Short mmCIF file of C-alpha atoms in Angstrom, two decimals:
data_model
loop_
_atom_site.label_atom_id
_atom_site.label_comp_id
_atom_site.label_asym_id
_atom_site.label_seq_id
_atom_site.Cartn_x
_atom_site.Cartn_y
_atom_site.Cartn_z
CA MET A 153 -16.28 -44.87 66.42
CA ASN A 154 -19.79 -43.80 67.13
CA LYS A 155 -21.33 -42.39 63.94
CA VAL A 156 -23.93 -39.78 63.61
CA VAL A 157 -27.15 -40.72 61.83
CA ASN A 158 -27.47 -38.43 58.83
CA ASN A 159 -29.36 -39.35 55.75
CA ARG A 160 -27.93 -36.47 53.75
CA ALA A 161 -24.84 -38.64 53.57
CA TRP A 162 -26.56 -40.26 50.67
CA TRP A 163 -25.52 -37.34 48.54
CA LEU A 164 -21.88 -38.23 49.17
CA VAL A 165 -22.49 -41.83 48.12
CA LEU A 166 -24.64 -40.97 45.16
CA PRO A 167 -21.79 -40.80 42.50
CA VAL A 168 -20.55 -44.22 43.49
CA PHE A 169 -24.11 -45.52 43.58
CA ALA A 170 -24.85 -44.20 40.17
CA MET A 171 -21.69 -45.43 38.58
CA VAL A 172 -21.96 -48.97 39.98
CA LEU A 173 -25.68 -49.05 39.12
CA PHE A 174 -24.81 -48.26 35.57
CA ASN A 175 -21.96 -50.79 35.44
CA ALA A 176 -23.38 -53.65 37.44
CA LEU A 177 -27.12 -53.50 37.41
CA LEU A 178 -27.71 -52.87 33.69
CA PRO A 179 -25.46 -55.72 32.53
CA LEU A 180 -26.82 -58.03 35.16
CA MET A 181 -30.31 -57.22 33.96
CA THR A 182 -29.23 -58.06 30.45
CA VAL A 183 -27.84 -61.41 31.61
CA VAL A 184 -31.01 -62.23 33.45
CA ASN A 185 -33.02 -61.32 30.43
CA TYR A 186 -31.01 -63.58 28.16
CA SER A 187 -31.16 -66.44 30.63
CA LEU A 188 -34.86 -66.59 30.42
CA GLN A 189 -35.28 -66.18 26.72
CA GLU A 190 -34.71 -68.00 23.52
CA THR A 191 -33.45 -66.23 20.42
CA PHE A 192 -33.04 -67.19 16.80
CA GLY A 193 -31.18 -63.99 15.85
CA ASN A 194 -32.63 -60.73 14.42
CA ASN A 195 -33.01 -59.53 18.02
CA GLU A 196 -36.20 -61.54 18.39
CA PHE A 197 -36.59 -63.06 21.74
CA PHE A 198 -39.12 -65.56 23.15
CA TRP A 199 -39.84 -66.35 26.68
CA SER A 200 -38.36 -69.70 27.52
CA GLY A 201 -38.69 -69.87 31.35
CA ALA A 202 -36.11 -71.81 33.27
CA ILE A 203 -35.13 -74.11 30.47
CA TRP A 204 -31.59 -72.93 30.26
CA PHE A 205 -31.09 -73.49 34.02
CA GLU A 206 -32.45 -76.90 33.80
CA GLN A 207 -30.21 -77.74 30.87
CA LEU A 208 -27.24 -76.43 32.79
CA LEU A 209 -27.95 -78.60 35.81
CA HIS A 210 -27.70 -81.65 33.55
CA ASP A 211 -24.81 -80.39 31.50
CA ASP A 212 -21.80 -82.79 31.87
CA GLN A 213 -19.42 -80.16 30.54
CA PHE A 214 -20.54 -77.68 33.12
CA HIS A 215 -20.17 -80.23 35.85
CA ALA A 216 -16.68 -81.14 34.73
CA SER A 217 -15.47 -77.54 34.68
CA LEU A 218 -17.03 -76.86 38.05
CA LEU A 219 -15.28 -79.84 39.49
CA ARG A 220 -11.99 -78.78 37.96
CA GLN A 221 -12.48 -75.27 39.31
CA ILE A 222 -13.28 -76.44 42.76
CA ILE A 223 -10.16 -78.74 42.78
CA PHE A 224 -8.00 -75.96 41.54
CA THR A 225 -9.19 -73.40 44.00
CA SER A 226 -8.80 -75.84 46.90
CA ILE A 227 -5.23 -76.70 45.92
CA VAL A 228 -4.40 -73.06 45.47
CA LEU A 229 -5.81 -72.14 48.87
CA VAL A 230 -4.17 -75.04 50.62
CA ILE A 231 -0.71 -74.07 49.26
CA GLN A 232 -0.92 -70.32 49.21
CA ILE A 233 -2.32 -69.43 52.61
CA PRO A 234 0.17 -71.45 54.76
CA LEU A 235 3.01 -70.48 52.44
CA GLY A 236 2.13 -66.84 52.56
CA LEU A 237 1.81 -66.91 56.32
CA ALA A 238 5.16 -68.66 56.62
CA ILE A 239 6.98 -66.19 54.37
CA ALA A 240 5.37 -63.24 56.25
CA LEU A 241 6.80 -64.73 59.48
CA CYS A 242 10.29 -64.88 57.88
CA MET A 243 10.14 -61.25 56.92
CA PRO A 244 12.36 -58.80 58.97
CA ARG A 245 10.22 -56.47 61.17
CA SER A 246 12.33 -53.31 60.57
CA GLY A 247 15.36 -52.10 58.91
CA PRO A 248 16.36 -51.15 55.41
CA TRP A 249 15.56 -54.57 53.92
CA VAL A 250 11.87 -54.39 54.63
CA SER A 251 11.20 -52.00 51.68
CA VAL A 252 13.44 -54.04 49.34
CA CYS A 253 11.60 -57.21 50.33
CA LEU A 254 8.17 -55.61 49.99
CA VAL A 255 8.97 -54.22 46.49
CA LEU A 256 10.33 -57.55 45.27
CA LEU A 257 7.43 -59.46 46.74
CA ALA A 258 4.82 -57.26 45.16
CA LEU A 259 6.41 -57.51 41.71
CA PRO A 260 4.39 -60.58 40.52
CA LEU A 261 1.16 -58.77 41.41
CA LEU A 262 1.92 -55.98 38.97
CA VAL A 263 2.58 -58.07 35.96
CA PRO A 264 -0.32 -58.11 33.49
CA TRP A 265 -2.12 -61.45 33.64
CA ASN A 266 -1.51 -62.36 30.08
CA VAL A 267 2.22 -61.58 30.57
CA VAL A 268 2.15 -63.96 33.58
CA GLY A 269 0.76 -66.57 31.25
CA SER A 270 3.32 -65.96 28.47
CA MET A 271 6.13 -65.80 31.07
CA TRP A 272 5.32 -69.28 32.38
CA ASN A 273 4.64 -70.51 28.87
CA ILE A 274 8.19 -69.56 27.83
CA MET A 275 9.75 -70.78 31.12
CA ALA A 276 8.05 -74.12 31.01
CA LEU A 277 8.79 -75.01 27.35
CA PRO A 278 10.24 -78.58 27.69
CA ASP A 279 13.15 -78.01 25.40
CA ILE A 280 14.20 -74.40 25.72
CA GLY A 281 12.57 -73.09 28.98
CA LEU A 282 14.34 -73.02 32.26
CA LEU A 283 11.74 -74.88 34.28
CA GLY A 284 10.94 -77.42 31.54
CA LYS A 285 14.54 -78.16 30.94
CA ALA A 286 15.30 -78.45 34.66
CA ILE A 287 12.42 -80.96 35.31
CA ASN A 288 13.22 -83.01 32.25
CA SER A 289 16.91 -83.20 33.14
CA LEU A 290 15.88 -84.72 36.48
CA GLY A 291 14.61 -87.59 34.52
CA ILE A 292 10.96 -86.73 35.02
CA PRO A 293 9.06 -86.57 31.72
CA TYR A 294 7.46 -83.15 31.55
CA ASN A 295 5.53 -81.51 28.75
CA TYR A 296 2.64 -79.31 29.65
CA THR A 297 1.14 -79.19 26.22
CA ARG A 298 0.73 -82.98 26.24
CA GLN A 299 0.39 -84.35 29.76
CA PRO A 300 -2.53 -83.16 31.93
CA ILE A 301 -0.51 -83.67 35.16
CA SER A 302 2.28 -81.48 33.91
CA ALA A 303 -0.25 -78.84 32.76
CA TRP A 304 -1.91 -78.82 36.17
CA PHE A 305 1.44 -78.64 37.92
CA THR A 306 2.42 -75.64 35.80
CA VAL A 307 -0.88 -73.87 36.26
CA VAL A 308 -0.80 -74.31 40.11
CA LEU A 309 2.89 -73.29 40.20
CA MET A 310 2.15 -70.17 38.14
CA ASP A 311 -0.76 -69.21 40.43
CA VAL A 312 1.43 -69.76 43.49
CA TRP A 313 4.09 -67.55 41.93
CA HIS A 314 1.55 -64.98 41.04
CA TRP A 315 -0.60 -64.59 44.09
CA THR A 316 1.22 -65.88 47.22
CA SER A 317 2.71 -62.46 47.51
CA LEU A 318 -0.74 -60.98 48.22
CA VAL A 319 -1.14 -63.35 51.20
CA VAL A 320 2.39 -62.41 52.32
CA LEU A 321 1.71 -58.61 52.20
CA LEU A 322 -1.66 -59.04 54.05
CA CYS A 323 -0.19 -61.26 56.78
CA TYR A 324 2.88 -59.03 57.08
CA ALA A 325 0.65 -55.98 57.59
CA GLY A 326 -1.20 -57.99 60.34
CA LEU A 327 1.96 -59.05 62.01
CA VAL A 328 3.47 -55.52 62.18
CA ALA A 329 0.21 -54.33 63.74
CA ILE A 330 0.64 -56.56 66.85
CA PRO A 331 1.85 -54.34 69.65
CA ASP A 332 5.27 -55.17 71.14
CA ALA A 333 3.76 -55.58 74.62
CA TYR A 334 2.31 -58.94 73.60
CA TYR A 335 5.76 -60.28 72.67
CA GLN A 336 7.24 -58.99 75.88
CA ALA A 337 4.53 -60.66 77.96
CA ALA A 338 5.27 -63.84 76.13
CA LYS A 339 8.99 -63.49 76.82
CA VAL A 340 8.36 -63.00 80.47
CA ASP A 341 6.25 -66.20 80.60
CA GLY A 342 9.00 -68.07 78.67
CA ALA A 343 6.82 -68.93 75.78
CA LYS A 344 8.27 -71.05 73.02
CA PRO A 345 8.12 -69.78 69.44
CA TRP A 346 5.34 -72.15 68.54
CA ALA A 347 3.24 -70.94 71.55
CA VAL A 348 3.85 -67.34 70.47
CA PHE A 349 2.56 -68.17 67.04
CA ARG A 350 -0.36 -70.28 68.14
CA TYR A 351 -1.68 -68.08 71.00
CA ILE A 352 -0.54 -64.54 70.00
CA GLN A 353 0.09 -64.21 66.26
CA LEU A 354 -2.49 -66.48 64.75
CA PRO A 355 -5.51 -65.12 66.69
CA LYS A 356 -4.39 -61.59 65.91
CA LEU A 357 -4.03 -62.36 62.22
CA LYS A 358 -7.56 -63.77 61.98
CA HIS A 359 -8.92 -60.71 60.41
CA VAL A 360 -6.28 -60.31 57.74
CA LEU A 361 -6.35 -64.16 56.98
CA THR A 362 -10.16 -63.89 56.55
CA ILE A 363 -9.57 -61.20 53.92
CA ALA A 364 -6.69 -63.20 52.28
CA ILE A 365 -8.76 -66.31 52.03
CA LEU A 366 -11.78 -64.38 50.65
CA LEU A 367 -9.70 -62.56 48.02
CA ARG A 368 -7.83 -65.74 47.02
CA PHE A 369 -11.02 -67.73 46.78
CA MET A 370 -12.72 -65.15 44.58
CA ASP A 371 -9.84 -64.49 42.29
CA SER A 372 -8.78 -68.08 41.85
CA PHE A 373 -12.43 -68.96 41.09
CA MET A 374 -12.48 -66.36 38.35
CA ILE A 375 -9.10 -67.26 36.84
CA TYR A 376 -9.14 -66.85 33.08
CA THR A 377 -6.38 -64.95 31.32
CA GLU A 378 -3.28 -66.69 32.77
CA VAL A 379 -4.62 -70.11 32.06
CA ILE A 380 -5.88 -69.35 28.56
CA VAL A 381 -2.49 -68.02 27.57
CA LEU A 382 -0.50 -70.74 29.29
CA THR A 383 -2.43 -73.89 28.29
CA GLY A 384 -5.54 -72.56 26.46
CA GLY A 385 -7.56 -74.89 28.75
CA GLY A 386 -5.76 -77.92 27.40
CA PRO A 387 -4.41 -80.45 26.87
CA GLY A 388 -7.86 -81.55 25.69
CA SER A 389 -9.93 -79.67 28.16
CA THR A 390 -8.09 -80.80 31.33
CA THR A 391 -7.44 -77.18 32.51
CA LYS A 392 -10.67 -75.73 31.31
CA PHE A 393 -11.95 -73.72 34.31
CA LEU A 394 -15.32 -72.04 34.67
CA SER A 395 -14.37 -68.69 33.08
CA ILE A 396 -12.80 -70.28 30.13
CA ASP A 397 -15.87 -72.53 29.55
CA LEU A 398 -18.09 -69.37 29.91
CA VAL A 399 -16.12 -67.25 27.54
CA GLN A 400 -16.14 -70.03 24.93
CA LYS A 401 -19.89 -70.33 25.31
CA ALA A 402 -20.63 -66.57 25.32
CA LEU A 403 -18.25 -65.21 22.77
CA GLY A 404 -17.58 -68.25 20.68
CA GLY A 405 -20.86 -69.92 20.31
CA PHE A 406 -23.27 -67.03 20.67
CA ASP A 407 -25.35 -69.30 22.77
CA LEU A 408 -26.82 -66.29 24.70
CA GLY A 409 -29.37 -68.15 26.72
CA PRO A 410 -27.16 -71.07 28.11
CA ALA A 411 -24.18 -68.67 28.63
CA ALA A 412 -26.41 -66.23 30.63
CA ALA A 413 -27.79 -69.02 32.83
CA PHE A 414 -24.21 -70.17 33.34
CA SER A 415 -23.16 -66.64 34.36
CA ILE A 416 -25.86 -66.34 36.91
CA VAL A 417 -25.17 -69.65 38.52
CA TYR A 418 -21.37 -68.95 38.45
CA PHE A 419 -21.80 -65.50 40.08
CA LEU A 420 -24.26 -66.96 42.69
CA ILE A 421 -21.74 -69.70 43.69
CA ILE A 422 -19.01 -67.08 44.40
CA LEU A 423 -21.45 -64.82 46.36
CA LEU A 424 -22.87 -67.74 48.34
CA VAL A 425 -19.47 -69.16 49.34
CA SER A 426 -17.99 -65.87 50.14
CA TRP A 427 -21.05 -64.92 52.27
CA LEU A 428 -21.07 -68.24 54.10
CA PHE A 429 -17.34 -68.07 54.83
CA TYR A 430 -17.49 -64.47 55.97
CA THR A 431 -20.46 -65.09 58.25
CA LEU A 432 -18.81 -68.14 59.82
CA MET A 433 -15.60 -66.29 60.50
CA MET A 434 -17.32 -63.25 61.93
CA ARG A 435 -19.77 -65.24 64.10
CA ASP A 436 -16.81 -66.67 65.96
CA GLU A 437 -15.57 -63.18 66.41
CA ALA A 438 -18.76 -62.14 68.04
CA LYS A 439 -18.68 -64.80 70.72
CA MET B 46 16.97 -66.44 62.62
CA ARG B 47 19.31 -67.42 59.82
CA LYS B 48 16.98 -70.18 58.68
CA ARG B 49 14.24 -67.61 58.22
CA TYR B 50 16.42 -65.59 55.90
CA ILE B 51 17.25 -68.59 53.86
CA VAL B 52 13.56 -69.40 53.34
CA LEU B 53 12.82 -65.76 52.48
CA THR B 54 15.68 -65.46 50.00
CA ALA B 55 14.74 -68.77 48.43
CA TYR B 56 11.26 -67.52 47.91
CA ILE B 57 12.32 -64.23 46.44
CA VAL B 58 14.65 -66.06 44.05
CA PHE B 59 11.65 -68.21 43.03
CA LEU B 60 9.77 -64.97 42.38
CA LEU B 61 12.51 -63.42 40.34
CA LEU B 62 13.47 -66.46 38.12
CA PRO B 63 10.50 -66.25 35.71
CA ILE B 64 11.16 -62.45 35.46
CA TYR B 65 14.79 -63.12 34.75
CA TRP B 66 13.93 -65.61 32.12
CA LEU B 67 11.59 -63.14 30.38
CA ILE B 68 14.39 -60.44 30.37
CA ASN B 69 16.85 -62.99 29.12
CA MET B 70 14.56 -63.92 26.20
CA SER B 71 13.97 -60.34 25.36
CA PHE B 72 17.63 -59.80 24.52
CA LYS B 73 17.89 -62.92 22.36
CA THR B 74 17.22 -63.27 18.60
CA THR B 75 14.33 -65.51 17.70
CA ASN B 76 16.71 -67.99 16.07
CA GLU B 77 18.73 -68.26 19.23
CA ILE B 78 15.60 -68.74 21.37
CA LEU B 79 14.31 -71.54 19.19
CA GLY B 80 17.81 -72.99 18.56
CA GLY B 81 18.27 -74.36 22.08
CA PHE B 82 18.63 -73.82 25.70
CA SER B 83 20.84 -71.02 26.97
CA ALA B 84 20.80 -69.39 30.39
CA TYR B 85 21.98 -65.98 29.06
CA PRO B 86 21.87 -64.23 25.61
CA ARG B 87 24.87 -65.30 23.53
CA GLU B 88 24.09 -63.02 20.74
CA PHE B 89 22.90 -59.93 22.64
CA THR B 90 20.37 -57.98 20.60
CA LEU B 91 18.10 -54.97 21.12
CA ASP B 92 16.09 -55.71 17.98
CA SER B 93 13.03 -56.68 19.81
CA TYR B 94 12.97 -53.41 21.77
CA ARG B 95 13.75 -51.43 18.57
CA THR B 96 10.70 -52.95 16.80
CA ILE B 97 8.44 -51.95 19.76
CA PHE B 98 9.60 -48.40 19.97
CA THR B 99 9.45 -47.77 16.24
CA ASP B 100 6.27 -49.59 15.37
CA PRO B 101 3.14 -47.36 16.22
CA SER B 102 0.93 -50.49 16.65
CA TRP B 103 3.18 -51.40 19.53
CA TYR B 104 3.99 -48.15 21.33
CA GLY B 105 0.48 -46.92 20.50
CA ALA B 106 -0.87 -49.94 22.43
CA TYR B 107 1.21 -48.87 25.45
CA ILE B 108 -0.19 -45.33 25.30
CA ASN B 109 -3.76 -46.70 25.03
CA SER B 110 -3.22 -48.89 28.10
CA ILE B 111 -1.70 -46.20 30.19
CA THR B 112 -4.58 -43.78 29.06
CA TYR B 113 -7.37 -45.98 30.37
CA VAL B 114 -5.50 -46.97 33.46
CA LEU B 115 -5.05 -43.28 34.45
CA ILE B 116 -8.63 -42.33 33.58
CA ASN B 117 -9.81 -45.32 35.66
CA THR B 118 -7.58 -44.39 38.60
CA VAL B 119 -8.73 -40.81 38.62
CA ILE B 120 -12.39 -41.62 38.29
CA SER B 121 -12.35 -44.37 40.93
CA ILE B 122 -10.59 -42.21 43.45
CA VAL B 123 -12.57 -39.11 42.89
CA VAL B 124 -15.97 -40.80 43.29
CA ALA B 125 -14.76 -43.06 46.08
CA LEU B 126 -13.49 -40.30 48.31
CA PRO B 127 -16.83 -38.71 49.30
CA ALA B 128 -18.45 -42.11 49.50
CA ALA B 129 -15.74 -43.46 51.82
CA TYR B 130 -16.16 -40.40 53.93
CA ALA B 131 -19.85 -41.00 54.29
CA PHE B 132 -19.36 -44.56 55.23
CA SER B 133 -16.66 -43.81 57.84
CA ARG B 134 -18.54 -40.89 59.43
CA TYR B 135 -22.26 -41.28 59.14
CA ARG B 136 -24.98 -43.86 59.55
CA PHE B 137 -27.64 -43.52 56.97
CA LEU B 138 -30.56 -45.49 55.55
CA GLY B 139 -29.24 -48.76 53.98
CA ASP B 140 -25.57 -47.97 54.57
CA LYS B 141 -24.59 -51.57 55.50
CA HIS B 142 -26.49 -53.03 52.64
CA LEU B 143 -25.01 -50.59 50.25
CA PHE B 144 -21.45 -51.30 51.44
CA PHE B 145 -21.84 -55.03 50.95
CA TRP B 146 -23.54 -54.65 47.57
CA LEU B 147 -20.55 -52.53 46.48
CA LEU B 148 -18.18 -55.25 47.73
CA SER B 149 -20.18 -57.94 45.98
CA ASN B 150 -19.24 -56.36 42.71
CA ARG B 151 -15.66 -57.29 43.52
CA MET B 152 -16.82 -60.90 43.41
CA ALA B 153 -18.26 -60.67 39.95
CA PRO B 154 -16.23 -62.73 37.42
CA PRO B 155 -15.24 -60.48 34.52
CA ALA B 156 -16.22 -63.42 32.28
CA VAL B 157 -19.76 -62.85 33.29
CA PHE B 158 -19.68 -59.13 32.37
CA VAL B 159 -17.84 -59.36 29.04
CA LEU B 160 -20.83 -59.85 26.76
CA PRO B 161 -23.24 -57.36 28.47
CA PHE B 162 -20.45 -54.79 28.72
CA VAL B 163 -19.81 -55.04 24.91
CA ASN B 164 -23.53 -54.46 24.37
CA LEU B 165 -23.75 -51.64 26.85
CA TYR B 166 -20.76 -49.73 25.70
CA SER B 167 -21.64 -50.19 22.06
CA ALA B 168 -25.10 -48.82 22.84
CA VAL B 169 -23.75 -45.70 24.45
CA GLY B 170 -21.13 -45.22 21.67
CA LEU B 171 -18.05 -45.72 23.77
CA PHE B 172 -16.89 -49.07 22.29
CA ASP B 173 -13.27 -49.02 21.20
CA THR B 174 -12.44 -45.95 23.28
CA PRO B 175 -10.23 -45.82 26.41
CA TRP B 176 -13.31 -44.60 28.25
CA ALA B 177 -15.20 -47.88 27.75
CA VAL B 178 -12.28 -49.89 29.43
CA ALA B 179 -11.76 -47.24 32.12
CA LEU B 180 -15.54 -47.29 33.03
CA ALA B 181 -15.75 -51.02 32.86
CA HIS B 182 -12.78 -51.42 35.21
CA THR B 183 -14.39 -49.12 37.81
CA LEU B 184 -16.83 -51.97 38.39
CA PHE B 185 -14.22 -53.69 40.62
CA ASN B 186 -12.02 -50.71 41.30
CA ILE B 187 -14.60 -48.41 42.97
CA PRO B 188 -15.59 -50.95 45.58
CA LEU B 189 -11.91 -51.63 46.34
CA ALA B 190 -11.13 -47.87 46.55
CA VAL B 191 -14.11 -47.25 48.87
CA TRP B 192 -13.09 -50.12 51.01
CA ILE B 193 -9.42 -49.05 51.40
CA LEU B 194 -10.14 -45.37 51.80
CA GLU B 195 -12.91 -46.12 54.41
CA GLY B 196 -10.35 -47.99 56.42
CA PHE B 197 -7.86 -45.10 56.31
CA MET B 198 -10.56 -42.48 57.05
CA SER B 199 -11.83 -44.45 60.09
CA GLY B 200 -8.31 -44.09 61.52
CA VAL B 201 -8.54 -40.33 61.50
CA PRO B 202 -10.14 -39.06 64.80
CA LYS B 203 -13.54 -37.34 64.33
CA GLU B 204 -12.30 -34.39 66.38
CA LEU B 205 -10.39 -33.22 63.33
CA ASP B 206 -13.68 -32.76 61.51
CA GLU B 207 -15.40 -31.05 64.50
CA THR B 208 -12.58 -28.65 65.12
CA ALA B 209 -12.53 -27.52 61.54
CA TYR B 210 -16.24 -26.91 61.50
CA VAL B 211 -15.93 -24.84 64.73
CA ASP B 212 -13.17 -22.85 63.00
CA GLY B 213 -15.74 -21.99 60.30
CA TYR B 214 -14.68 -24.26 57.48
CA SER B 215 -17.42 -25.26 55.11
CA PHE B 216 -17.59 -28.99 54.27
CA PRO B 217 -15.95 -28.83 50.84
CA ALA B 218 -13.22 -26.42 52.11
CA PHE B 219 -12.48 -28.76 55.12
CA PHE B 220 -12.56 -31.82 52.91
CA ILE B 221 -10.10 -30.51 50.28
CA LYS B 222 -7.79 -28.33 52.47
CA ILE B 223 -7.57 -30.38 55.62
CA PHE B 224 -9.00 -33.95 55.32
CA LEU B 225 -7.42 -34.98 51.94
CA PRO B 226 -3.88 -34.07 53.04
CA THR B 227 -4.39 -36.05 56.31
CA ILE B 228 -5.21 -39.24 54.44
CA SER B 229 -2.81 -38.77 51.54
CA ALA B 230 -1.21 -42.10 52.36
CA GLY B 231 -4.55 -43.83 52.00
CA ILE B 232 -5.14 -42.11 48.66
CA GLY B 233 -1.77 -43.41 47.52
CA VAL B 234 -2.52 -46.94 48.45
CA ALA B 235 -6.01 -46.88 46.91
CA ALA B 236 -4.65 -45.34 43.68
CA PHE B 237 -1.91 -47.98 43.63
CA PHE B 238 -4.48 -50.77 43.81
CA CYS B 239 -6.75 -49.15 41.23
CA PHE B 240 -3.67 -48.69 38.88
CA MET B 241 -2.61 -52.21 39.43
CA PHE B 242 -5.92 -53.97 38.93
CA SER B 243 -6.65 -51.88 35.84
CA TRP B 244 -3.16 -52.46 34.37
CA VAL B 245 -3.15 -56.26 34.79
CA GLU B 246 -6.74 -57.05 33.57
CA MET B 247 -7.02 -58.40 30.04
CA LEU B 248 -10.35 -60.01 29.35
CA LEU B 249 -12.51 -56.80 29.46
CA ALA B 250 -9.77 -54.52 28.06
CA LYS B 251 -9.33 -56.82 25.07
CA ASN B 252 -12.99 -57.34 24.27
CA LEU B 253 -14.09 -53.67 24.75
CA THR B 254 -11.65 -52.44 22.16
CA SER B 255 -10.95 -53.42 18.63
CA VAL B 256 -8.57 -51.21 16.58
CA SER B 257 -8.17 -47.55 17.67
CA ALA B 258 -7.92 -48.15 21.42
CA LYS B 259 -6.25 -51.59 21.40
CA PRO B 260 -4.40 -52.06 24.71
CA ILE B 261 -1.03 -53.66 25.02
CA VAL B 262 -2.40 -56.81 26.53
CA ALA B 263 -4.35 -57.32 23.36
CA ALA B 264 -1.57 -56.38 21.04
CA MET B 265 0.62 -59.02 22.71
CA THR B 266 -1.76 -61.93 22.21
CA LYS B 267 -2.39 -60.94 18.65
CA THR B 268 1.26 -60.58 17.65
CA ALA B 269 2.18 -63.78 19.32
CA SER B 270 -0.27 -65.80 17.35
CA THR B 271 -0.32 -64.25 13.82
CA SER B 272 3.36 -63.83 13.04
CA GLY B 273 4.45 -67.27 13.90
CA TYR B 274 5.88 -67.33 17.33
CA GLU B 275 8.05 -64.38 17.84
CA LEU B 276 9.16 -65.12 21.39
CA GLY B 277 11.77 -62.43 21.54
CA LEU B 278 9.30 -59.69 20.70
CA LEU B 279 6.67 -61.13 23.02
CA ALA B 280 9.24 -61.21 25.88
CA ALA B 281 10.42 -57.57 25.24
CA ALA B 282 6.78 -56.37 25.18
CA GLY B 283 6.31 -58.32 28.46
CA VAL B 284 9.36 -56.74 30.06
CA LEU B 285 8.18 -53.25 29.10
CA THR B 286 4.77 -53.89 30.81
CA LEU B 287 6.67 -54.45 34.08
CA ILE B 288 8.03 -50.95 34.15
CA PRO B 289 5.01 -48.82 35.02
CA GLY B 290 4.13 -51.19 37.93
CA ALA B 291 7.70 -51.15 39.23
CA ILE B 292 7.72 -47.33 39.20
CA VAL B 293 4.34 -47.06 41.02
CA ILE B 294 5.32 -49.65 43.54
CA TYR B 295 8.49 -47.78 44.42
CA PHE B 296 6.48 -44.77 45.47
CA VAL B 297 4.01 -46.62 47.77
CA ARG B 298 6.43 -49.21 49.03
CA ASN B 299 6.02 -48.07 52.64
CA TYR B 300 2.16 -48.11 52.53
CA ILE B 301 1.13 -51.11 50.39
CA ALA B 302 1.11 -53.45 53.38
CA LYS B 303 -1.22 -51.19 55.35
CA GLY B 304 -3.74 -50.90 52.44
CA PHE B 305 -5.85 -53.98 53.04
CA ALA B 306 -5.08 -54.42 56.74
CA LEU B 307 -6.74 -51.20 57.74
CA GLY B 308 -9.82 -51.84 55.67
CA ARG B 309 -12.72 -53.43 57.44
CA VAL B 310 -14.48 -56.38 55.78
#
């Protein structure tokens, strides 16, 4: 759509601008302030330069949680994107079952995150939970409060349960938007189902898949509540992801400076990766 | 064809199992839960639900949560509507930068904002009120609402606006009487997502409140840890948090899939 140049449109954007400014910029300034200062309480601050950032760069604990976070996000993306796409392809295109499926699929998205954690916590209890009991009765030792592998398995399974539906909904919306003419043309050419998927559906889904990957990347990188309720970051600190580490530093230790430096680096990583991914995807589009 | 439906059914069963387990637990007594494994409640009891509906610290927490979720949804939609209109119809100084800056707030980890938010909302005297949580949640809900609404509005031909102006409508009259009804589906979808993301969030909601505005998500964690491990009560409280979402989703079931797909990135 060709848009008219009109700077008075700023008046329409002003409320949003003001609200987000209040909500984002003020806190962000506070964080930047803290990250460059040293405090001994009493609201007295001293300029400390980049010392907290340097400290963070050499902080083994930070490295460990960053590594865990990257592994977790990668696993989650590798499972959820193909699975979500596959489920979307299995969905009926029309008929009374579409609404039923959509409502059931969207259900996990509406569960408060701490309830998601409790739900899986209860489900995975080795002696009285459905999942824990089932795995143990297969002869596999499973106890998510003791074994790191079990804990990781439970956390990943929980996230797949919780968020794959979002990928399904997005992909399904993309699939429904493909005009029938494409499929008819494929039929005339005698295209196999795989060819239809590879040369019609996948290219048409590129846009929604980009959105899905971006959203899943951001949200899995920020995961906090579900994991803190399910495993509390344990056993030991084997499922301590970045947000858990940060909240412990910021609210537990009152180490304002290091926590603020952590926050800024954390936010910048997400922004940078999202921006890089988005630009790469869209550059291909322009060609 | 049949294979597809088996996969789909299997996946939906996988989605429903934890929910079934939660419901199952909520009808058991704590003794039965801790006593051993059982796939359905042997001693069916409504005690957990009775506790929640008679104890003000429980049902009050539900009311608190619903209050801030509704305030948040209304604020987000009301301020996002004109902004989305501006983005979909006009080009203006810094429009692209502004749009991406808005979206970048969706990428901010709540953990980063917890501490500064507590300071900020204490300073303006809103700490421990539903308003603090509602306003804090607009940080990620306004960008989302603008994004979704902009997508829907761009799908409405510009001729609609022009015809209305020719017919002598002023901008506010056109916007309220003609434009809003046209994109009502979009408003529904945007409101749904605002409701959802505000309802499910815990970290900010918990830390921006203490006693008088305590949300259900905070009430749950506290009860679970202080009074031993009352799994039945915890499960019942969890089941009750599913209901508002289920109601809302029923109303927008035909539009949810469209919400994100129409939005441009």
